[in-house]
Structures are given as C-alpha cells and as structure tokens.
PDB file of C-alpha atoms in Angstrom:
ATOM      1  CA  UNK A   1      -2.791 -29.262 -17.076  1.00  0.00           C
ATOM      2  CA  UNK A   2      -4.654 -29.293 -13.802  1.00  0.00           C
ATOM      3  CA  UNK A   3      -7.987 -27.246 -12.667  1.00  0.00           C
ATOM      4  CA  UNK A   4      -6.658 -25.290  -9.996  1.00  0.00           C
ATOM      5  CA  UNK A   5      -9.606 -22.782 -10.304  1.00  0.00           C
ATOM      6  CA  UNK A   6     -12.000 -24.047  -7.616  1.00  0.00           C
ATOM      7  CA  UNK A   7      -8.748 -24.414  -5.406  1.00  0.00           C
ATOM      8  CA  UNK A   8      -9.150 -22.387  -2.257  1.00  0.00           C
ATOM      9  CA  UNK A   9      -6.601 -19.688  -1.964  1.00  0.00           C
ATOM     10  CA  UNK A  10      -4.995 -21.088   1.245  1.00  0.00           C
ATOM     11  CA  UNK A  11      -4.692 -24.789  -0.658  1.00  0.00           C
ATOM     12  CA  UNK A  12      -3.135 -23.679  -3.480  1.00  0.00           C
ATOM     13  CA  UNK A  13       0.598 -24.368  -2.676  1.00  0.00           C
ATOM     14  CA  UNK A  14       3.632 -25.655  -4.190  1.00  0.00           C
ATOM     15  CA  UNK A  15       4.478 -29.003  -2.304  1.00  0.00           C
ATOM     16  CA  UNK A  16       7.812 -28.598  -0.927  1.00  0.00           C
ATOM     17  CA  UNK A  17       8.160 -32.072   0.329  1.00  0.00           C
ATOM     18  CA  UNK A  18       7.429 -33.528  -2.959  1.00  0.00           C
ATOM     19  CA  UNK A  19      10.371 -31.807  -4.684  1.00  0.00           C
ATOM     20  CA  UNK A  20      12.406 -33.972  -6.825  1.00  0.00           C
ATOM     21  CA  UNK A  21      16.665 -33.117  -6.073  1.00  0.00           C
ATOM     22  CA  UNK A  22      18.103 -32.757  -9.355  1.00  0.00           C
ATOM     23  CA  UNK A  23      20.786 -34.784 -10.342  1.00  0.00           C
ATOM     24  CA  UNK A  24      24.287 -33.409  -9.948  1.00  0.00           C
ATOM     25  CA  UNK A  25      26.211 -32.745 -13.216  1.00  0.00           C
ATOM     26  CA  UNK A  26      29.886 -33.995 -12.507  1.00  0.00           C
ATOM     27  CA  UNK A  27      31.113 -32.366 -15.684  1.00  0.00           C
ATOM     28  CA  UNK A  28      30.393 -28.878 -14.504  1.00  0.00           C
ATOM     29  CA  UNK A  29      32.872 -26.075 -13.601  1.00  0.00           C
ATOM     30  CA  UNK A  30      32.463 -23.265 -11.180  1.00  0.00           C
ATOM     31  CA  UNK A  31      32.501 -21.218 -14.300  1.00  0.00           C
ATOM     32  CA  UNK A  32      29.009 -23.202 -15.203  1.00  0.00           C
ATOM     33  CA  UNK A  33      27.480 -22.653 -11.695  1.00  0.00           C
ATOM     34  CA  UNK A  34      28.107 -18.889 -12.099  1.00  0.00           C
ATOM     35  CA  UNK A  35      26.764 -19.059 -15.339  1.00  0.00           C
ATOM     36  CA  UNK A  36      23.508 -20.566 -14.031  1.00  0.00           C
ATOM     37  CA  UNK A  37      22.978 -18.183 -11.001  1.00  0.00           C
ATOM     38  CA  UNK A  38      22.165 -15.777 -13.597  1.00  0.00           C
ATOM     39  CA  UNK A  39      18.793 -17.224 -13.232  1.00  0.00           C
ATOM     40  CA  UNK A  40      19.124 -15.972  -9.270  1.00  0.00           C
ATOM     41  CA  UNK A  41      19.946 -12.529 -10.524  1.00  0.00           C
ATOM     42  CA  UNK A  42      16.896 -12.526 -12.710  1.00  0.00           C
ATOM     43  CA  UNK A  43      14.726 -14.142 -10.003  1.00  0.00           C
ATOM     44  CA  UNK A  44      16.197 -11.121  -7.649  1.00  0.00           C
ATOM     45  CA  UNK A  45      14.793  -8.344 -10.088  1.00  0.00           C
ATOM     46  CA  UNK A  46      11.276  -9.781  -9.454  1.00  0.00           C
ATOM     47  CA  UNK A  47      11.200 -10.471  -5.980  1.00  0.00           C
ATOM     48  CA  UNK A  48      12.481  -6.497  -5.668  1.00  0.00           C
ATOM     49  CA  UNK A  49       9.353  -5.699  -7.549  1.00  0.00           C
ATOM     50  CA  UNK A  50       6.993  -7.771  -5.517  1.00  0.00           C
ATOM     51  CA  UNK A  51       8.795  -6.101  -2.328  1.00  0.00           C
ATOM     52  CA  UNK A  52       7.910  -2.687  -3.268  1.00  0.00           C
ATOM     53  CA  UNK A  53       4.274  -3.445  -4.489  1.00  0.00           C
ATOM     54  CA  UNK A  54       4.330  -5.848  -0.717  1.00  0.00           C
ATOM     55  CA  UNK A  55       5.687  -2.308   1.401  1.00  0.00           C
ATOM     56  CA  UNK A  56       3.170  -0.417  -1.015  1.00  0.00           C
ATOM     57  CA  UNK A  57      -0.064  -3.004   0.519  1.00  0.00           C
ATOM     58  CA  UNK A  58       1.829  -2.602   4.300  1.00  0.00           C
ATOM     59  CA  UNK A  59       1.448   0.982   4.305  1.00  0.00           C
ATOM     60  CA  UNK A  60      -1.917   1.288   2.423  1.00  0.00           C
ATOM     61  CA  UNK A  61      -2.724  -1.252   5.462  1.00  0.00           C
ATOM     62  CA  UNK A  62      -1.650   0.817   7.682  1.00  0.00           C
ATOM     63  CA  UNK A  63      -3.255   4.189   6.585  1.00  0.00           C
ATOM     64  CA  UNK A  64       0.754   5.497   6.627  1.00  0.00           C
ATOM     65  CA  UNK A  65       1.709   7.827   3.583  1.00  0.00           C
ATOM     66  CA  UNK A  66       4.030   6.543   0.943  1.00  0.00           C
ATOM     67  CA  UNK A  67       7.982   6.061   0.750  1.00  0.00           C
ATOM     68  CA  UNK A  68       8.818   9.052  -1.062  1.00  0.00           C
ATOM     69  CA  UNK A  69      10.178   6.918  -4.164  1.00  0.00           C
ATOM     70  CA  UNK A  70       6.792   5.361  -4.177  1.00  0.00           C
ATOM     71  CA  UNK A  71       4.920   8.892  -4.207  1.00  0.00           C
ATOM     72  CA  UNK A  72       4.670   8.421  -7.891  1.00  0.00           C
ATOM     73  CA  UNK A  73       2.980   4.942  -7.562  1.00  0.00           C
ATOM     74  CA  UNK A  74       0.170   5.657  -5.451  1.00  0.00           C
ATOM     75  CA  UNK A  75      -0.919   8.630  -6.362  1.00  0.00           C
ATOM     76  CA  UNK A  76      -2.402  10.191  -3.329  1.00  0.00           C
ATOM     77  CA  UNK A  77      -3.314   9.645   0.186  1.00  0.00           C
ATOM     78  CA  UNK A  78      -7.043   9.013  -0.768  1.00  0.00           C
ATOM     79  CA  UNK A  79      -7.989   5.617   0.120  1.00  0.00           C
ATOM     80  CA  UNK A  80      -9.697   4.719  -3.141  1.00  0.00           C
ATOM     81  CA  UNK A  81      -7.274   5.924  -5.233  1.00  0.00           C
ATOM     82  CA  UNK A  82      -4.503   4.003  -2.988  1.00  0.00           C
ATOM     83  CA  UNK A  83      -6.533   1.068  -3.687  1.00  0.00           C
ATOM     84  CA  UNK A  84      -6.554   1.446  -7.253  1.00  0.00           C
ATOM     85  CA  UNK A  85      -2.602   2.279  -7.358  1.00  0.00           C
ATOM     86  CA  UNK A  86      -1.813  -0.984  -5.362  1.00  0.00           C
ATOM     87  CA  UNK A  87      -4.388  -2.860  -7.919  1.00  0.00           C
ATOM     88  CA  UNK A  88      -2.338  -1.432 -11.144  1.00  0.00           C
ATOM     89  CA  UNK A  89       0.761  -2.678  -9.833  1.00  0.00           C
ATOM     90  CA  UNK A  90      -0.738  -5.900  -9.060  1.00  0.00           C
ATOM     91  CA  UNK A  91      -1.980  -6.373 -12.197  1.00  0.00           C
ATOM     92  CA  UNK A  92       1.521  -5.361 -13.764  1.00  0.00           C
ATOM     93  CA  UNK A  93       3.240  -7.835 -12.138  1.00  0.00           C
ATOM     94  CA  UNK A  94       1.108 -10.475 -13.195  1.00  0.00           C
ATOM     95  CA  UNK A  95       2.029 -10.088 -16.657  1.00  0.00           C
ATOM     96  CA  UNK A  96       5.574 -10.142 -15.762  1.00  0.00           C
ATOM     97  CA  UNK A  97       5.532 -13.245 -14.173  1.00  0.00           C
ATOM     98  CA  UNK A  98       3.653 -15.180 -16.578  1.00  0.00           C
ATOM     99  CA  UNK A  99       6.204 -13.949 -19.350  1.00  0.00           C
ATOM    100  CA  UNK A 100       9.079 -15.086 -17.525  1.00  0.00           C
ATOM    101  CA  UNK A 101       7.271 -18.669 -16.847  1.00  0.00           C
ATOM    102  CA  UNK A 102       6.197 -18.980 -20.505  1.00  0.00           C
ATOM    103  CA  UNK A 103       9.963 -18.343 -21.304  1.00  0.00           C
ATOM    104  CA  UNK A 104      11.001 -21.141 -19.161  1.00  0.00           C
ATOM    105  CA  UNK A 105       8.317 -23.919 -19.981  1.00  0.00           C
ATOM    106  CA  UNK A 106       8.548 -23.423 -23.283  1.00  0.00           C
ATOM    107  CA  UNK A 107      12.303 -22.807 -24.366  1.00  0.00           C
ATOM    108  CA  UNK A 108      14.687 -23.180 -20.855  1.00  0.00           C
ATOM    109  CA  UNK A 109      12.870 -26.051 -19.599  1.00  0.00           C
ATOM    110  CA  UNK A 110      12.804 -28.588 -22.634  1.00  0.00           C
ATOM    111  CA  UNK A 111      16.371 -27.567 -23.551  1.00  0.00           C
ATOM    112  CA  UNK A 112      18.001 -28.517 -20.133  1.00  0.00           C
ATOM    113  CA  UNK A 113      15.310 -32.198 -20.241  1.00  0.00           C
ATOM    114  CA  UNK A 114      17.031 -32.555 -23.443  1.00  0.00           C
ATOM    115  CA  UNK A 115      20.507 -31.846 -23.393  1.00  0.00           C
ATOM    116  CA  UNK A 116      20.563 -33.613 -19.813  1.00  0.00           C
ATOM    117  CA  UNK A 117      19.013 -36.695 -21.686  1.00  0.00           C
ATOM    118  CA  UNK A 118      15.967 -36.866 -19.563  1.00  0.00           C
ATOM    119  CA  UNK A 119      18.107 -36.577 -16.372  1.00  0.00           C
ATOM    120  CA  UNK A 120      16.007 -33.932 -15.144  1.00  0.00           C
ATOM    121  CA  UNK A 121      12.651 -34.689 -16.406  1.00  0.00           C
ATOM    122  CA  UNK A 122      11.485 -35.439 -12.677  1.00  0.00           C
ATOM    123  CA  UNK A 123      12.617 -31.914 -11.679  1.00  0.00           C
ATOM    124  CA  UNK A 124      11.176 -30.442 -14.528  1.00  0.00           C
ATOM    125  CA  UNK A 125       8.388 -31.996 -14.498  1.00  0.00           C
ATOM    126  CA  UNK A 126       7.678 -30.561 -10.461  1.00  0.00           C
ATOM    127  CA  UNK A 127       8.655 -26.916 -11.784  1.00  0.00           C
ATOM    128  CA  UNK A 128       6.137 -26.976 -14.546  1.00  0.00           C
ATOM    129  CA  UNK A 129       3.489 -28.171 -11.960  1.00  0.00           C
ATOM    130  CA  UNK A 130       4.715 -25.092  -9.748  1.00  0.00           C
ATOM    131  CA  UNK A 131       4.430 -23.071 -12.695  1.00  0.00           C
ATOM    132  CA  UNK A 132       0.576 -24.150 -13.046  1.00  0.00           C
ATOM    133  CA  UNK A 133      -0.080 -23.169  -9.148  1.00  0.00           C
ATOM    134  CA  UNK A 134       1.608 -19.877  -9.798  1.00  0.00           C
ATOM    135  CA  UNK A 135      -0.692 -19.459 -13.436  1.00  0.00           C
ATOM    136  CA  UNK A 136      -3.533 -19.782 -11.470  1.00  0.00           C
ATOM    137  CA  UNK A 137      -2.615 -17.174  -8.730  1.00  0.00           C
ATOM    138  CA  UNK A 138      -1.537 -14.117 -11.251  1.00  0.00           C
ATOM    139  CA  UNK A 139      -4.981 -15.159 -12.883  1.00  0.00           C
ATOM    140  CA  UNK A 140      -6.853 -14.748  -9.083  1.00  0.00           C
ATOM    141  CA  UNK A 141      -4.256 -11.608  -8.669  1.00  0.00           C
ATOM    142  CA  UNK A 142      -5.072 -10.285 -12.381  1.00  0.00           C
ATOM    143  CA  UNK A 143      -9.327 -10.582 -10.768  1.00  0.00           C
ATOM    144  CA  UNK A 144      -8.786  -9.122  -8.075  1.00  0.00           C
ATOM    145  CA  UNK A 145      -6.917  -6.381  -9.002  1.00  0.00           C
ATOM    146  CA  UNK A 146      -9.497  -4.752 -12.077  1.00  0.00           C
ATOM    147  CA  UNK A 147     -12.291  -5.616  -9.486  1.00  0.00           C
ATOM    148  CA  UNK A 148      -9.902  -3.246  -7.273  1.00  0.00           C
ATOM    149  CA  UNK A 149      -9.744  -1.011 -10.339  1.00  0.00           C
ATOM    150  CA  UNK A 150     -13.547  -0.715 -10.889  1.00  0.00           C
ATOM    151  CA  UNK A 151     -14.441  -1.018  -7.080  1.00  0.00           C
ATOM    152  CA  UNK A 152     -11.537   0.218  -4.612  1.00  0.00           C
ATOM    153  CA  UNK A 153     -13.764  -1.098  -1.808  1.00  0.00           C
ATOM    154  CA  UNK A 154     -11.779  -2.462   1.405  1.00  0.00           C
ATOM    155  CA  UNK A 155     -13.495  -5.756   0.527  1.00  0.00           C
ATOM    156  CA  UNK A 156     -11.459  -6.194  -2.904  1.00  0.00           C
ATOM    157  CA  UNK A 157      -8.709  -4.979  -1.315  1.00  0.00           C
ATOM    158  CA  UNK A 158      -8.382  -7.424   1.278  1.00  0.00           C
ATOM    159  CA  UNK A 159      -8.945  -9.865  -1.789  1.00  0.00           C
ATOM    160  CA  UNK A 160      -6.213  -8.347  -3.882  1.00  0.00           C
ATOM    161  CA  UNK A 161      -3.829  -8.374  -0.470  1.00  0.00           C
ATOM    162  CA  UNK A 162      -4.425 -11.464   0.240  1.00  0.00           C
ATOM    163  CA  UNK A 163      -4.043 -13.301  -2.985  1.00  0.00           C
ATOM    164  CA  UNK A 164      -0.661 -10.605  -3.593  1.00  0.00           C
ATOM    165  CA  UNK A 165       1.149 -12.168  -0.468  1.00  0.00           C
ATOM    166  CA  UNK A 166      -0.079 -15.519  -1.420  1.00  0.00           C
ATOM    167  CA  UNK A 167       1.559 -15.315  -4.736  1.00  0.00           C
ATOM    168  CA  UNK A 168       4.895 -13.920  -3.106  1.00  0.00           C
ATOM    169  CA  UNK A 169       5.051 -16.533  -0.866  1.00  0.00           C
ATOM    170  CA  UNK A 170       4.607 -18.907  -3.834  1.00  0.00           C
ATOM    171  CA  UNK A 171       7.078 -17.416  -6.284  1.00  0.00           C
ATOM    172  CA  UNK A 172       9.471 -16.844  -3.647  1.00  0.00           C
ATOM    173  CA  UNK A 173       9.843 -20.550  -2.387  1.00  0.00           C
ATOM    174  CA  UNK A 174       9.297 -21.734  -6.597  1.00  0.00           C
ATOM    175  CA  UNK A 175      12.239 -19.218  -7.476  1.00  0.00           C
ATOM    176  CA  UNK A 176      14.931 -20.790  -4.510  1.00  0.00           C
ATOM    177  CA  UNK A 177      13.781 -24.587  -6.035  1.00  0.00           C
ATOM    178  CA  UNK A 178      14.454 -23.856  -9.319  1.00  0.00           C
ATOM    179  CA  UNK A 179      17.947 -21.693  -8.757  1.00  0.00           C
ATOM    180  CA  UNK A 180      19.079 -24.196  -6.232  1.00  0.00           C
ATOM    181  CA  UNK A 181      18.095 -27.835  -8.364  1.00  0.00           C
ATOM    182  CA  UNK A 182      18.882 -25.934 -12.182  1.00  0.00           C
ATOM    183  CA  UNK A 183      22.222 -23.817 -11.652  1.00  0.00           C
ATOM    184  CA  UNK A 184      24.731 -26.653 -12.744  1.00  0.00           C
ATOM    185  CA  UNK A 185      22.531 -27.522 -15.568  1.00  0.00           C
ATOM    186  CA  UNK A 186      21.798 -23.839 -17.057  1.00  0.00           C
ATOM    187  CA  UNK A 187      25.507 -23.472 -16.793  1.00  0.00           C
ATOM    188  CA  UNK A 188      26.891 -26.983 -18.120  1.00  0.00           C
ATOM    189  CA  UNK A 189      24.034 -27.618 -21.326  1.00  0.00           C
ATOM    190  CA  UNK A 190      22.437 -24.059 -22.022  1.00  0.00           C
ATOM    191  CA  UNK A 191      25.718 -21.871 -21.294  1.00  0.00           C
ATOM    192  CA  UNK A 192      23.903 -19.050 -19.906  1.00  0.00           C
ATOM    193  CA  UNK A 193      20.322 -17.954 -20.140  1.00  0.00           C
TER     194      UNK A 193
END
C-alpha cells in the first residue's frame, strides 16, 4: 500500500493514461454485459448522493437557501450550522464509499482475477491503486468534515469543499474505468454482483 498522506490535494489523482484495457471476454453474451452494468446502476446511486451533498456546497457557496427537499439536510439558513450540515453529509458519504471499495477489493476483485485466470490482474491491479487514492481522500474528507463539525469556520469549509469536489472528481472518473473495463467479466465469471 502506498503513503498517499503527505500527497498534496491537487496531486492526488487517478492516472488515466496509465489505465490498463481489460481484455475482452469472447465467451460473453449480451445477457452477461447487462448483468455487469449492474455495477453502473450501483455506481449511479452514489454519484446521486455526491450530487446532492455537491448542489448542497453550491448553494451554501452561494449564501442561496436550500432546495426544498434538502430543507431537512441543512438545517437552517445560519451559516455555521450550514457548515456543519454540509460536514455531516460529508462525513456520511465517506463511510459509504469505503464500504463499497472494501466490498470490491476484497470479494469482487479477486473473484473476477481468478475466474479470468489472471487475465485481468493488470486491470485489477490499477483499480486497487485507484481505490488507495480514493482511501486517502474520504480519510482527508472524513478530517475535514469533524474539523467542520467542531469549527464551522469558512476556513474548514473551504477545506471540506475543496477536498468534497476533489473526491467527486476522483470517484466519478474511477467509477466509468471500472464499469467500462469489468462489465463483460462481472457478467461472464461472477453472474451478477
């Protein structure tokens, strides 16, 4: 595993250049590539999540009032407690994440390297790696949002932003990798997820 902690936020990043393709799986049906965009549909619940909590930091940001379905998320118009609202659901979604990545490494991951008789070690290999970039970012995220919590000070709110939309930005181009180079083989050797 590799130190990302003394990374600076803007050079932690997931290396799309250096992305392995994954190698095609001739045996596979279309019924096996629907099967493994379930992993799309799951990816799609999250990034709705970090969406709302992202329009929830835009309008905090902009000093506008809430959606009205997000009334009961921040809690009132009051800057600190705004802060602290947008801090909770940071801190939520951290734990979220790293759920859904621990599922992966540890039971997705070595099934399909397995099954595909090391066929897609190179690609899983590159996701775990992502999977370390993104650790250390919920962990940053997770920081900044209970300093949020104890201090809603613009300061460690511009923290908390900033390490929020570098996380999304992260997730969101790890989630299209995975989805696009996995589908056949979720389909074809694990059936479904």
């Amino acid at each position: 595993m590799t130190d990302l902690s003394t990374k600076p936020l803007d050079e932690l990043s997931v290396d799309e250049a250096a992305r392995p393709k994954a190698p095609p799986v001739p045996e596979a049906t279309d019924m096996h590539r629907r099967q493994g965009r379930q992993l799309a549909a799951i990816h799609s619940h999250y990034l709705r999540e970090m969406g709302q909590i992202g329009a929830v930091l835009v309008r905090i940001e902009a000093g506008d009032a809430p959606p009205e379905h997000l009334k009961q998320i921040v809690l009132s118009l009051d800057m600190a407690e705004n802060f602290r609202a947008f801090g909770s659901l940071c801190g939520r979604e951290c734990q979220v994440l790293k759920f859904h990545h621990d599922i992966e490494s540890a039971d997705m991951f070595p099934r399909i390297e397995a099954a595909g008789g090391g066929r897609f070690r190179e690609v899983v290999a590159k996701l775990k790696a992502e999977h370390e970039v993104v650790h250390e970012l919920i962990i940053r995220l997770g920081r900044a949002a209970d300093a949020l919590a104890k201090d809603p000070s613009e300061a460690n709110f511009v923290e908390a932003g900033n390490t929020f939309r570098k996380l999304e930005e992260v997730v969101r181009s790890h989630f299209g990798y995975e989805e696009t180079e996995l589908a056949e083989a979720i389909g074809y050797y694990l059936g479904s997820i």
